[in-house]
């Protein structure tokens, strides 16, 4: 959990308490003068006084499990208790949602809330409310520390974590039993297992998806397991660090060059295709997140999970991913946005969403409830990793540009005849330029 300066925290709480007391006094005075207070659930006139627009991402893979159904039910429950507030939700696929919000913002008509993949650009332009201006102290304090920290720009939190996941190593139990091998704990053991699986005719002994769909995720997990990452402790990009060059050198020489990563070149293998191949029983091992559980189970694949291997033992750091909720200032409605989001982050709602889409809760209380629940047993390995997970440098406004370059070019680092040092050096140069231009 993140460290909080106790004096500063007490001061912040006092300010918020004074603000709430002042707001209460204004409402009371307005009521005495016969005015209607435009707050959720106060002074109802029989029709909504405020309409909040929310744009959200769709986590479903069909109309049957679209996120629209989740939001429809949640909004219905909220509006039943707050007749003066209407929540208008638009749900878009992940292919479209970030672009849709950007178009709305660029047109001068942002939504009141957006639940999308990135927040930093909007925060840097002063377009978002601080989280402390929206949420109750209780709600804000409940977020898992690593996730709350990742929502900060210049030491102020603007991004509200909404859904999270971590990565573990999935392995096909049937293929491992047939080969007489055990799950690896180190890189050398992983390579040895992959060689044995190849000798058994396994199509993908280790699936290494460095294609453009989600190469930044696979890359980060390997960089962390090699002892480095995308940035150093002060947030400076370090893509071409000695540790990172050594990591990709090992991948190129010990896995790719020896034909252990499958018939499809890593640069052309996307995460969705790797997951589908695992669910079809063609993959021995791969780096996966919670959604692979149901996908593999539907196909009857017997699988296990272990901590991702490191150079000499389990990786000391694992990758975590979070998606973000944010509140835009343009239309005002700070109080109503905050009240609705306090409702969104109640345990029952966080758990409902997480269970629907095999994702991890972003709050400590919901995580503890899920860890203790027998129905969520399959997610426990991921839940154990989350408090220590490292996330993308999403607080950097340059990250979107850097991530796009990684997706496009990192696969070249393990291609025949390539130089991992040269590719990572080029990516480092691009990252430095992008960071300096923000």
Tab-separated table of C-alpha atoms in Angstrom:
chain	number	residue	atom	x	y	z
A	1	UNK	CA	0.000	0.000	0.000
A	2	UNK	CA	1.212	3.541	-0.630
A	3	UNK	CA	2.602	5.563	2.245
A	4	UNK	CA	0.451	8.530	3.272
A	5	UNK	CA	1.763	11.454	5.281
A	6	UNK	CA	-0.531	11.342	8.313
A	7	UNK	CA	-0.464	15.091	8.948
A	8	UNK	CA	-1.264	15.853	5.328
A	9	UNK	CA	-4.044	13.264	5.334
A	10	UNK	CA	-5.599	14.688	8.481
A	11	UNK	CA	-5.431	18.136	6.942
A	12	UNK	CA	-7.106	16.950	3.768
A	13	UNK	CA	-9.845	15.241	5.732
A	14	UNK	CA	-10.464	18.407	7.722
A	15	UNK	CA	-10.765	20.450	4.521
A	16	UNK	CA	-13.214	17.972	3.052
A	17	UNK	CA	-15.237	17.878	6.232
A	18	UNK	CA	-15.401	21.703	6.281
A	19	UNK	CA	-16.450	21.670	2.636
A	20	UNK	CA	-19.228	19.175	3.354
A	21	UNK	CA	-20.419	21.175	6.397
A	22	UNK	CA	-20.419	24.362	4.317
A	23	UNK	CA	-22.360	22.610	1.558
A	24	UNK	CA	-24.897	21.394	4.093
A	25	UNK	CA	-25.372	24.931	5.401
A	26	UNK	CA	-25.969	26.286	1.900
A	27	UNK	CA	-28.551	23.612	1.198
A	28	UNK	CA	-30.323	24.329	4.473
A	29	UNK	CA	-30.380	28.063	3.704
A	30	UNK	CA	-31.713	27.428	0.219
A	31	UNK	CA	-34.463	25.236	1.592
A	32	UNK	CA	-35.436	27.958	4.054
A	33	UNK	CA	-35.858	30.389	1.161
A	34	UNK	CA	-38.040	27.940	-0.749
A	35	UNK	CA	-35.336	27.151	-3.308
A	36	UNK	CA	-34.878	23.682	-4.788
A	37	UNK	CA	-31.515	22.138	-4.053
A	38	UNK	CA	-30.204	20.426	-7.163
A	39	UNK	CA	-28.700	17.419	-5.495
A	40	UNK	CA	-29.373	13.716	-5.987
A	41	UNK	CA	-32.354	12.743	-3.866
A	42	UNK	CA	-32.975	16.280	-2.481
A	43	UNK	CA	-36.083	18.312	-3.208
A	44	UNK	CA	-37.438	16.029	-5.920
A	45	UNK	CA	-39.668	17.725	-8.486
A	46	UNK	CA	-40.802	14.472	-10.092
A	47	UNK	CA	-38.370	14.775	-13.026
A	48	UNK	CA	-34.566	14.722	-13.174
A	49	UNK	CA	-32.904	18.046	-12.360
A	50	UNK	CA	-29.497	16.823	-13.546
A	51	UNK	CA	-28.490	14.391	-16.294
A	52	UNK	CA	-25.007	12.938	-16.066
A	53	UNK	CA	-23.472	11.484	-19.208
A	54	UNK	CA	-21.195	8.473	-18.809
A	55	UNK	CA	-19.201	6.868	-21.633
A	56	UNK	CA	-18.010	3.354	-20.756
A	57	UNK	CA	-16.066	0.533	-22.360
A	58	UNK	CA	-17.632	-2.818	-23.229
A	59	UNK	CA	-15.945	-5.766	-21.529
A	60	UNK	CA	-18.280	-8.363	-23.016
A	61	UNK	CA	-17.624	-10.434	-26.109
A	62	UNK	CA	-21.244	-10.574	-27.282
A	63	UNK	CA	-24.599	-8.858	-26.849
A	64	UNK	CA	-25.469	-11.457	-24.229
A	65	UNK	CA	-22.812	-10.264	-21.789
A	66	UNK	CA	-22.342	-6.676	-22.897
A	67	UNK	CA	-21.348	-4.191	-20.206
A	68	UNK	CA	-24.511	-2.300	-21.134
A	69	UNK	CA	-26.475	-4.830	-19.090
A	70	UNK	CA	-24.298	-4.164	-16.055
A	71	UNK	CA	-24.669	-0.393	-16.326
A	72	UNK	CA	-28.407	-0.592	-17.004
A	73	UNK	CA	-28.982	-2.524	-13.782
A	74	UNK	CA	-26.657	-0.341	-11.725
A	75	UNK	CA	-28.179	2.907	-13.034
A	76	UNK	CA	-31.706	1.639	-12.386
A	77	UNK	CA	-30.798	0.926	-8.761
A	78	UNK	CA	-29.172	4.333	-8.325
A	79	UNK	CA	-31.952	6.357	-9.953
A	80	UNK	CA	-34.566	4.629	-7.805
A	81	UNK	CA	-32.981	6.305	-4.778
A	82	UNK	CA	-32.039	9.555	-6.542
A	83	UNK	CA	-35.036	10.692	-8.625
A	84	UNK	CA	-33.477	14.108	-9.305
A	85	UNK	CA	-30.510	12.594	-11.137
A	86	UNK	CA	-30.543	10.723	-14.436
A	87	UNK	CA	-27.524	8.737	-15.630
A	88	UNK	CA	-27.218	8.494	-19.416
A	89	UNK	CA	-24.753	5.712	-20.286
A	90	UNK	CA	-23.223	5.048	-23.710
A	91	UNK	CA	-21.202	1.831	-24.044
A	92	UNK	CA	-18.648	1.367	-26.845
A	93	UNK	CA	-16.211	-1.381	-27.754
A	94	UNK	CA	-12.580	-1.042	-26.731
A	95	UNK	CA	-11.789	-0.409	-30.400
A	96	UNK	CA	-13.855	2.791	-30.306
A	97	UNK	CA	-14.328	4.082	-26.764
A	98	UNK	CA	-11.120	6.102	-26.315
A	99	UNK	CA	-11.589	7.715	-29.721
A	100	UNK	CA	-15.231	8.533	-28.963
A	101	UNK	CA	-14.312	10.340	-25.748
A	102	UNK	CA	-11.498	12.232	-27.454
A	103	UNK	CA	-13.880	13.378	-30.197
A	104	UNK	CA	-16.369	14.591	-27.587
A	105	UNK	CA	-13.682	16.473	-25.672
A	106	UNK	CA	-12.229	17.999	-28.839
A	107	UNK	CA	-15.711	19.164	-29.831
A	108	UNK	CA	-16.085	20.951	-26.484
A	109	UNK	CA	-18.766	18.554	-25.263
A	110	UNK	CA	-17.100	16.049	-22.930
A	111	UNK	CA	-19.140	13.542	-20.947
A	112	UNK	CA	-19.450	14.055	-17.220
A	113	UNK	CA	-17.685	10.733	-16.668
A	114	UNK	CA	-15.627	8.408	-18.835
A	115	UNK	CA	-14.504	4.860	-18.131
A	116	UNK	CA	-11.708	4.236	-20.627
A	117	UNK	CA	-8.068	3.224	-20.969
A	118	UNK	CA	-6.157	6.443	-20.206
A	119	UNK	CA	-6.629	9.654	-18.283
A	120	UNK	CA	-3.272	11.480	-18.205
A	121	UNK	CA	-3.743	13.703	-21.268
A	122	UNK	CA	-7.020	15.080	-19.915
A	123	UNK	CA	-5.556	15.590	-16.448
A	124	UNK	CA	-2.530	17.433	-17.831
A	125	UNK	CA	-4.863	19.840	-19.650
A	126	UNK	CA	-6.778	20.609	-16.456
A	127	UNK	CA	-9.982	18.991	-17.726
A	128	UNK	CA	-10.545	16.513	-14.876
A	129	UNK	CA	-11.649	16.781	-11.273
A	130	UNK	CA	-9.194	15.622	-8.661
A	131	UNK	CA	-10.355	12.368	-7.106
A	132	UNK	CA	-10.368	14.036	-3.689
A	133	UNK	CA	-12.918	16.554	-4.999
A	134	UNK	CA	-15.308	13.789	-6.051
A	135	UNK	CA	-15.192	10.783	-3.761
A	136	UNK	CA	-15.848	10.385	-0.082
A	137	UNK	CA	-12.799	9.834	2.100
A	138	UNK	CA	-13.946	6.259	2.777
A	139	UNK	CA	-14.211	5.395	-0.916
A	140	UNK	CA	-10.912	7.022	-1.837
A	141	UNK	CA	-9.043	5.313	1.000
A	142	UNK	CA	-10.307	1.879	-0.084
A	143	UNK	CA	-8.456	1.753	-3.415
A	144	UNK	CA	-5.498	-0.612	-3.574
A	145	UNK	CA	-2.421	1.561	-3.101
A	146	UNK	CA	-0.591	0.540	-6.272
A	147	UNK	CA	-3.623	1.404	-8.364
A	148	UNK	CA	-4.293	4.716	-6.651
A	149	UNK	CA	-0.666	5.726	-7.149
A	150	UNK	CA	-0.887	4.901	-10.848
A	151	UNK	CA	-3.801	7.342	-11.129
A	152	UNK	CA	-1.644	10.328	-10.155
A	153	UNK	CA	-0.239	13.172	-12.255
A	154	UNK	CA	2.160	15.510	-10.442
A	155	UNK	CA	1.260	13.842	-7.116
A	156	UNK	CA	-2.475	14.477	-7.506
A	157	UNK	CA	-4.875	11.631	-8.269
A	158	UNK	CA	-7.127	12.176	-11.281
A	159	UNK	CA	-7.546	8.618	-12.573
A	160	UNK	CA	-9.895	6.381	-10.596
A	161	UNK	CA	-9.044	2.692	-11.092
A	162	UNK	CA	-12.053	0.779	-12.363
A	163	UNK	CA	-10.958	-2.748	-13.249
A	164	UNK	CA	-7.636	-4.536	-12.883
A	165	UNK	CA	-5.787	-7.698	-13.811
A	166	UNK	CA	-2.390	-9.267	-13.285
A	167	UNK	CA	-0.435	-11.923	-15.163
A	168	UNK	CA	0.618	-15.448	-14.204
A	169	UNK	CA	2.083	-18.338	-16.182
A	170	UNK	CA	-0.573	-20.707	-17.559
A	171	UNK	CA	0.471	-24.226	-18.495
A	172	UNK	CA	-1.369	-27.151	-20.100
A	173	UNK	CA	-1.510	-29.896	-17.469
A	174	UNK	CA	-2.200	-32.643	-20.010
A	175	UNK	CA	0.813	-31.745	-22.167
A	176	UNK	CA	3.051	-31.388	-19.104
A	177	UNK	CA	1.987	-34.763	-17.712
A	178	UNK	CA	2.575	-36.447	-21.063
A	179	UNK	CA	6.053	-34.909	-21.255
A	180	UNK	CA	6.856	-35.746	-17.612
A	181	UNK	CA	7.778	-32.161	-16.690
A	182	UNK	CA	6.850	-29.712	-13.937
A	183	UNK	CA	5.998	-25.989	-14.171
A	184	UNK	CA	9.107	-23.776	-14.404
A	185	UNK	CA	10.336	-21.422	-11.706
A	186	UNK	CA	13.288	-19.960	-13.635
A	187	UNK	CA	14.041	-18.963	-17.212
A	188	UNK	CA	16.366	-21.948	-17.635
A	189	UNK	CA	13.620	-24.317	-16.478
A	190	UNK	CA	11.144	-22.612	-18.832
A	191	UNK	CA	13.491	-23.132	-21.785
A	192	UNK	CA	14.114	-26.757	-20.778
A	193	UNK	CA	10.358	-27.435	-20.500
A	194	UNK	CA	9.815	-25.796	-23.887
A	195	UNK	CA	12.457	-28.017	-25.500
A	196	UNK	CA	10.799	-31.112	-24.066
A	197	UNK	CA	7.374	-29.990	-25.266
A	198	UNK	CA	8.733	-29.342	-28.751
A	199	UNK	CA	10.162	-32.854	-28.830
A	200	UNK	CA	6.633	-34.083	-28.030
A	201	UNK	CA	5.280	-32.244	-31.091
A	202	UNK	CA	3.611	-29.337	-29.278
A	203	UNK	CA	2.854	-26.547	-31.763
A	204	UNK	CA	3.620	-23.670	-29.395
A	205	UNK	CA	5.883	-24.854	-26.545
A	206	UNK	CA	5.831	-21.243	-25.310
A	207	UNK	CA	3.516	-18.709	-26.929
A	208	UNK	CA	5.209	-15.288	-27.177
A	209	UNK	CA	2.672	-12.743	-28.513
A	210	UNK	CA	4.654	-9.667	-29.546
A	211	UNK	CA	2.181	-8.740	-32.278
A	212	UNK	CA	0.575	-5.291	-32.382
A	213	UNK	CA	-2.529	-6.128	-30.331
A	214	UNK	CA	-0.956	-6.134	-26.864
A	215	UNK	CA	2.815	-6.389	-27.279
A	216	UNK	CA	3.360	-3.751	-24.594
A	217	UNK	CA	1.946	-6.158	-21.987
A	218	UNK	CA	4.024	-9.200	-22.934
A	219	UNK	CA	7.091	-6.982	-23.150
A	220	UNK	CA	6.567	-5.446	-19.718
A	221	UNK	CA	6.150	-8.815	-18.018
A	222	UNK	CA	9.447	-10.031	-19.456
A	223	UNK	CA	11.248	-6.787	-18.590
A	224	UNK	CA	10.036	-7.009	-14.990
A	225	UNK	CA	11.046	-10.643	-14.687
A	226	UNK	CA	14.486	-9.636	-15.963
A	227	UNK	CA	14.902	-7.092	-13.189
A	228	UNK	CA	14.076	-3.841	-14.952
A	229	UNK	CA	11.018	-2.304	-16.651
A	230	UNK	CA	9.881	0.608	-18.779
A	231	UNK	CA	10.966	3.290	-16.299
A	232	UNK	CA	13.269	3.717	-13.323
A	233	UNK	CA	12.296	4.741	-9.795
A	234	UNK	CA	11.985	8.425	-10.740
A	235	UNK	CA	9.836	7.762	-13.807
A	236	UNK	CA	12.464	8.152	-16.551
A	237	UNK	CA	12.165	5.761	-19.505
A	238	UNK	CA	14.806	2.993	-19.438
A	239	UNK	CA	13.815	0.795	-22.368
A	240	UNK	CA	17.427	0.164	-23.406
A	241	UNK	CA	18.793	-0.591	-19.928
A	242	UNK	CA	21.419	-3.326	-19.724
A	243	UNK	CA	18.895	-5.624	-18.007
A	244	UNK	CA	16.295	-5.103	-20.743
A	245	UNK	CA	18.801	-5.732	-23.532
A	246	UNK	CA	19.892	-8.940	-21.766
A	247	UNK	CA	16.258	-10.032	-21.373
A	248	UNK	CA	15.469	-9.702	-25.061
A	249	UNK	CA	18.796	-11.241	-25.970
A	250	UNK	CA	17.821	-14.301	-23.936
A	251	UNK	CA	14.373	-14.473	-25.531
A	252	UNK	CA	15.853	-14.243	-29.014
A	253	UNK	CA	18.641	-16.767	-28.463
A	254	UNK	CA	17.070	-19.298	-26.093
A	255	UNK	CA	13.428	-19.391	-27.205
A	256	UNK	CA	12.810	-17.835	-30.619
A	257	UNK	CA	15.988	-18.944	-32.432
A	258	UNK	CA	15.488	-22.495	-31.183
A	259	UNK	CA	11.960	-22.710	-32.547
A	260	UNK	CA	10.282	-22.895	-29.155
A	261	UNK	CA	7.752	-20.086	-29.670
A	262	UNK	CA	5.596	-21.679	-32.347
A	263	UNK	CA	5.136	-21.634	-36.088
A	264	UNK	CA	3.971	-17.988	-36.058
A	265	UNK	CA	6.717	-15.397	-35.551
A	266	UNK	CA	6.291	-13.492	-32.257
A	267	UNK	CA	5.992	-10.187	-34.154
A	268	UNK	CA	2.917	-11.567	-35.944
A	269	UNK	CA	1.302	-13.378	-33.006
A	270	UNK	CA	-1.407	-11.411	-31.206
A	271	UNK	CA	-2.564	-12.071	-27.655
A	272	UNK	CA	-6.089	-13.112	-28.721
A	273	UNK	CA	-4.656	-15.679	-31.144
A	274	UNK	CA	-2.269	-17.012	-28.492
A	275	UNK	CA	-5.160	-17.393	-26.026
A	276	UNK	CA	-7.262	-19.154	-28.661
A	277	UNK	CA	-4.398	-21.554	-29.420
A	278	UNK	CA	-4.041	-22.315	-25.697
A	279	UNK	CA	-7.780	-23.014	-25.453
A	280	UNK	CA	-7.402	-25.389	-28.429
A	281	UNK	CA	-4.686	-27.345	-26.614
A	282	UNK	CA	-1.862	-26.219	-28.926
A	283	UNK	CA	0.160	-24.213	-26.373
A	284	UNK	CA	2.318	-25.584	-23.580
A	285	UNK	CA	2.865	-22.332	-21.686
A	286	UNK	CA	2.021	-18.650	-21.963
A	287	UNK	CA	1.718	-15.474	-19.948
A	288	UNK	CA	-2.008	-14.950	-19.282
A	289	UNK	CA	-4.566	-12.888	-17.392
A	290	UNK	CA	-7.852	-13.942	-15.695
A	291	UNK	CA	-10.060	-13.930	-18.807
A	292	UNK	CA	-8.142	-16.954	-20.108
A	293	UNK	CA	-9.611	-19.050	-17.273
A	294	UNK	CA	-13.117	-19.230	-18.725
A	295	UNK	CA	-11.891	-19.350	-22.312
A	296	UNK	CA	-9.784	-22.432	-21.619
A	297	UNK	CA	-12.400	-24.034	-19.365
A	298	UNK	CA	-15.076	-23.762	-22.089
A	299	UNK	CA	-12.852	-25.843	-24.380
A	300	UNK	CA	-12.143	-28.427	-21.667
A	301	UNK	CA	-8.434	-27.659	-21.374
A	302	UNK	CA	-6.909	-28.772	-18.090
A	303	UNK	CA	-4.545	-26.030	-17.003
A	304	UNK	CA	-2.599	-24.793	-14.023
A	305	UNK	CA	-1.095	-21.453	-13.061
A	306	UNK	CA	2.143	-20.509	-11.318
A	307	UNK	CA	4.024	-17.300	-10.657
A	308	UNK	CA	5.862	-16.044	-13.720
A	309	UNK	CA	9.491	-17.263	-13.758
A	310	UNK	CA	12.454	-14.958	-13.264
A	311	UNK	CA	16.144	-15.402	-13.996
A	312	UNK	CA	16.880	-17.447	-10.879
A	313	UNK	CA	13.453	-17.883	-9.267
A	314	UNK	CA	9.904	-16.539	-9.469
A	315	UNK	CA	9.839	-13.008	-10.851
A	316	UNK	CA	10.234	-10.391	-8.118
A	317	UNK	CA	7.737	-8.102	-9.837
A	318	UNK	CA	4.689	-8.804	-11.977
A	319	UNK	CA	2.718	-6.651	-14.328
A	320	UNK	CA	-0.648	-5.226	-13.418
A	321	UNK	CA	-3.117	-3.474	-15.684
A	322	UNK	CA	-5.909	-1.088	-14.762
A	323	UNK	CA	-8.623	0.740	-16.678
A	324	UNK	CA	-9.766	4.148	-15.516
A	325	UNK	CA	-12.800	6.166	-14.502
A	326	UNK	CA	-12.601	9.970	-14.537
A	327	UNK	CA	-14.834	12.980	-13.986
A	328	UNK	CA	-14.754	15.948	-16.401
A	329	UNK	CA	-15.141	19.500	-15.094
A	330	UNK	CA	-16.765	21.098	-18.144
A	331	UNK	CA	-20.420	20.596	-17.168
A	332	UNK	CA	-19.973	21.054	-13.446
A	333	UNK	CA	-22.093	18.607	-11.377
A	334	UNK	CA	-19.181	17.760	-9.081
A	335	UNK	CA	-21.428	16.736	-6.191
A	336	UNK	CA	-23.657	14.526	-8.331
A	337	UNK	CA	-20.725	12.871	-10.091
A	338	UNK	CA	-19.098	12.134	-6.748
A	339	UNK	CA	-22.279	10.735	-5.232
A	340	UNK	CA	-22.847	8.423	-8.196
A	341	UNK	CA	-19.244	7.199	-8.184
A	342	UNK	CA	-19.424	6.491	-4.454
A	343	UNK	CA	-22.324	4.200	-5.355
A	344	UNK	CA	-20.404	2.608	-8.246
A	345	UNK	CA	-17.572	1.674	-5.900
A	346	UNK	CA	-19.702	-0.004	-3.246
A	347	UNK	CA	-18.482	-3.565	-2.660
A	348	UNK	CA	-21.544	-5.249	-4.132
A	349	UNK	CA	-21.161	-3.352	-7.400
A	350	UNK	CA	-17.397	-3.804	-7.651
A	351	UNK	CA	-17.749	-7.544	-7.013
A	352	UNK	CA	-20.614	-7.884	-9.489
A	353	UNK	CA	-18.571	-6.326	-12.291
A	354	UNK	CA	-15.385	-8.236	-11.445
A	355	UNK	CA	-17.166	-11.590	-11.408
A	356	UNK	CA	-19.017	-10.944	-14.649
A	357	UNK	CA	-15.811	-10.319	-16.587
A	358	UNK	CA	-13.159	-12.324	-14.684
A	359	UNK	CA	-11.390	-9.171	-13.546
A	360	UNK	CA	-9.901	-8.131	-10.230
A	361	UNK	CA	-11.517	-5.650	-7.826
A	362	UNK	CA	-9.728	-2.325	-7.453
A	363	UNK	CA	-10.683	-1.829	-3.806
A	364	UNK	CA	-9.144	-3.483	-0.776
A	365	UNK	CA	-12.482	-4.438	0.786
A	366	UNK	CA	-13.797	-6.114	-2.388
A	367	UNK	CA	-10.455	-7.880	-2.925
A	368	UNK	CA	-10.587	-9.288	0.593
A	369	UNK	CA	-14.160	-10.453	0.037
A	370	UNK	CA	-13.198	-12.154	-3.218
A	371	UNK	CA	-10.122	-13.788	-1.669
A	372	UNK	CA	-12.298	-15.302	1.060
A	373	UNK	CA	-15.041	-16.503	-1.284
A	374	UNK	CA	-15.012	-20.134	-2.510
A	375	UNK	CA	-16.670	-19.111	-5.775
A	376	UNK	CA	-13.630	-16.983	-6.661
A	377	UNK	CA	-10.969	-19.586	-5.952
A	378	UNK	CA	-9.622	-19.538	-9.524
A	379	UNK	CA	-8.771	-15.848	-9.199
A	380	UNK	CA	-6.733	-16.155	-6.004
A	381	UNK	CA	-3.347	-16.458	-7.781
A	382	UNK	CA	-4.066	-13.143	-9.529
A	383	UNK	CA	-5.364	-11.484	-6.379
A	384	UNK	CA	-2.176	-12.414	-4.517
A	385	UNK	CA	-0.101	-10.638	-7.156
A	386	UNK	CA	-2.130	-7.419	-7.354
A	387	UNK	CA	-0.879	-5.531	-4.250
A	388	UNK	CA	2.719	-5.857	-5.496
A	389	UNK	CA	2.057	-5.439	-9.219
A	390	UNK	CA	3.699	-2.721	-11.289
A	391	UNK	CA	1.545	-0.890	-13.813
A	392	UNK	CA	2.297	0.836	-17.083
A	393	UNK	CA	3.558	4.418	-16.604
A	394	UNK	CA	0.050	5.689	-17.338
A	395	UNK	CA	0.612	8.921	-15.418
A	396	UNK	CA	2.998	10.044	-18.178
A	397	UNK	CA	1.228	11.849	-21.004
A	398	UNK	CA	3.811	10.381	-23.380
A	399	UNK	CA	2.832	6.787	-22.557
A	400	UNK	CA	0.195	6.487	-25.299
A	401	UNK	CA	2.799	7.384	-27.937
A	402	UNK	CA	5.469	5.144	-26.423
A	403	UNK	CA	3.048	2.220	-26.085
A	404	UNK	CA	2.048	2.543	-29.742
A	405	UNK	CA	5.720	2.417	-30.797
A	406	UNK	CA	6.351	-0.668	-28.653
A	407	UNK	CA	3.368	-2.444	-30.202
A	408	UNK	CA	4.654	-1.650	-33.675
A	409	UNK	CA	8.336	-2.435	-33.264
A	410	UNK	CA	9.209	-4.673	-30.301
A	411	UNK	CA	8.695	-7.898	-32.255
A	412	UNK	CA	11.706	-6.956	-34.364
A	413	UNK	CA	13.936	-7.342	-31.305
A	414	UNK	CA	13.675	-11.140	-31.459
A	415	UNK	CA	13.549	-11.545	-35.246
A	416	UNK	CA	16.352	-13.456	-37.042
A	417	UNK	CA	19.322	-11.239	-37.779
A	418	UNK	CA	18.107	-8.454	-35.505
A	419	UNK	CA	19.892	-6.716	-32.646
A	420	UNK	CA	17.843	-6.429	-29.450
A	421	UNK	CA	20.122	-3.606	-28.306
A	422	UNK	CA	19.506	-1.655	-31.512
A	423	UNK	CA	15.717	-2.072	-31.421
A	424	UNK	CA	15.489	-1.143	-27.745
A	425	UNK	CA	17.808	1.789	-28.347
A	426	UNK	CA	15.530	3.098	-31.093
A	427	UNK	CA	12.503	2.709	-28.829
A	428	UNK	CA	14.341	4.536	-26.042
A	429	UNK	CA	15.136	7.405	-28.389
A	430	UNK	CA	11.485	7.635	-29.458
A	431	UNK	CA	10.353	7.534	-25.818
A	432	UNK	CA	12.758	10.290	-24.796
A	433	UNK	CA	11.547	12.470	-27.658
A	434	UNK	CA	7.888	11.831	-26.833
A	435	UNK	CA	8.466	12.569	-23.159
A	436	UNK	CA	10.246	15.822	-23.910
A	437	UNK	CA	7.530	17.084	-26.224
A	438	UNK	CA	4.717	16.782	-23.679
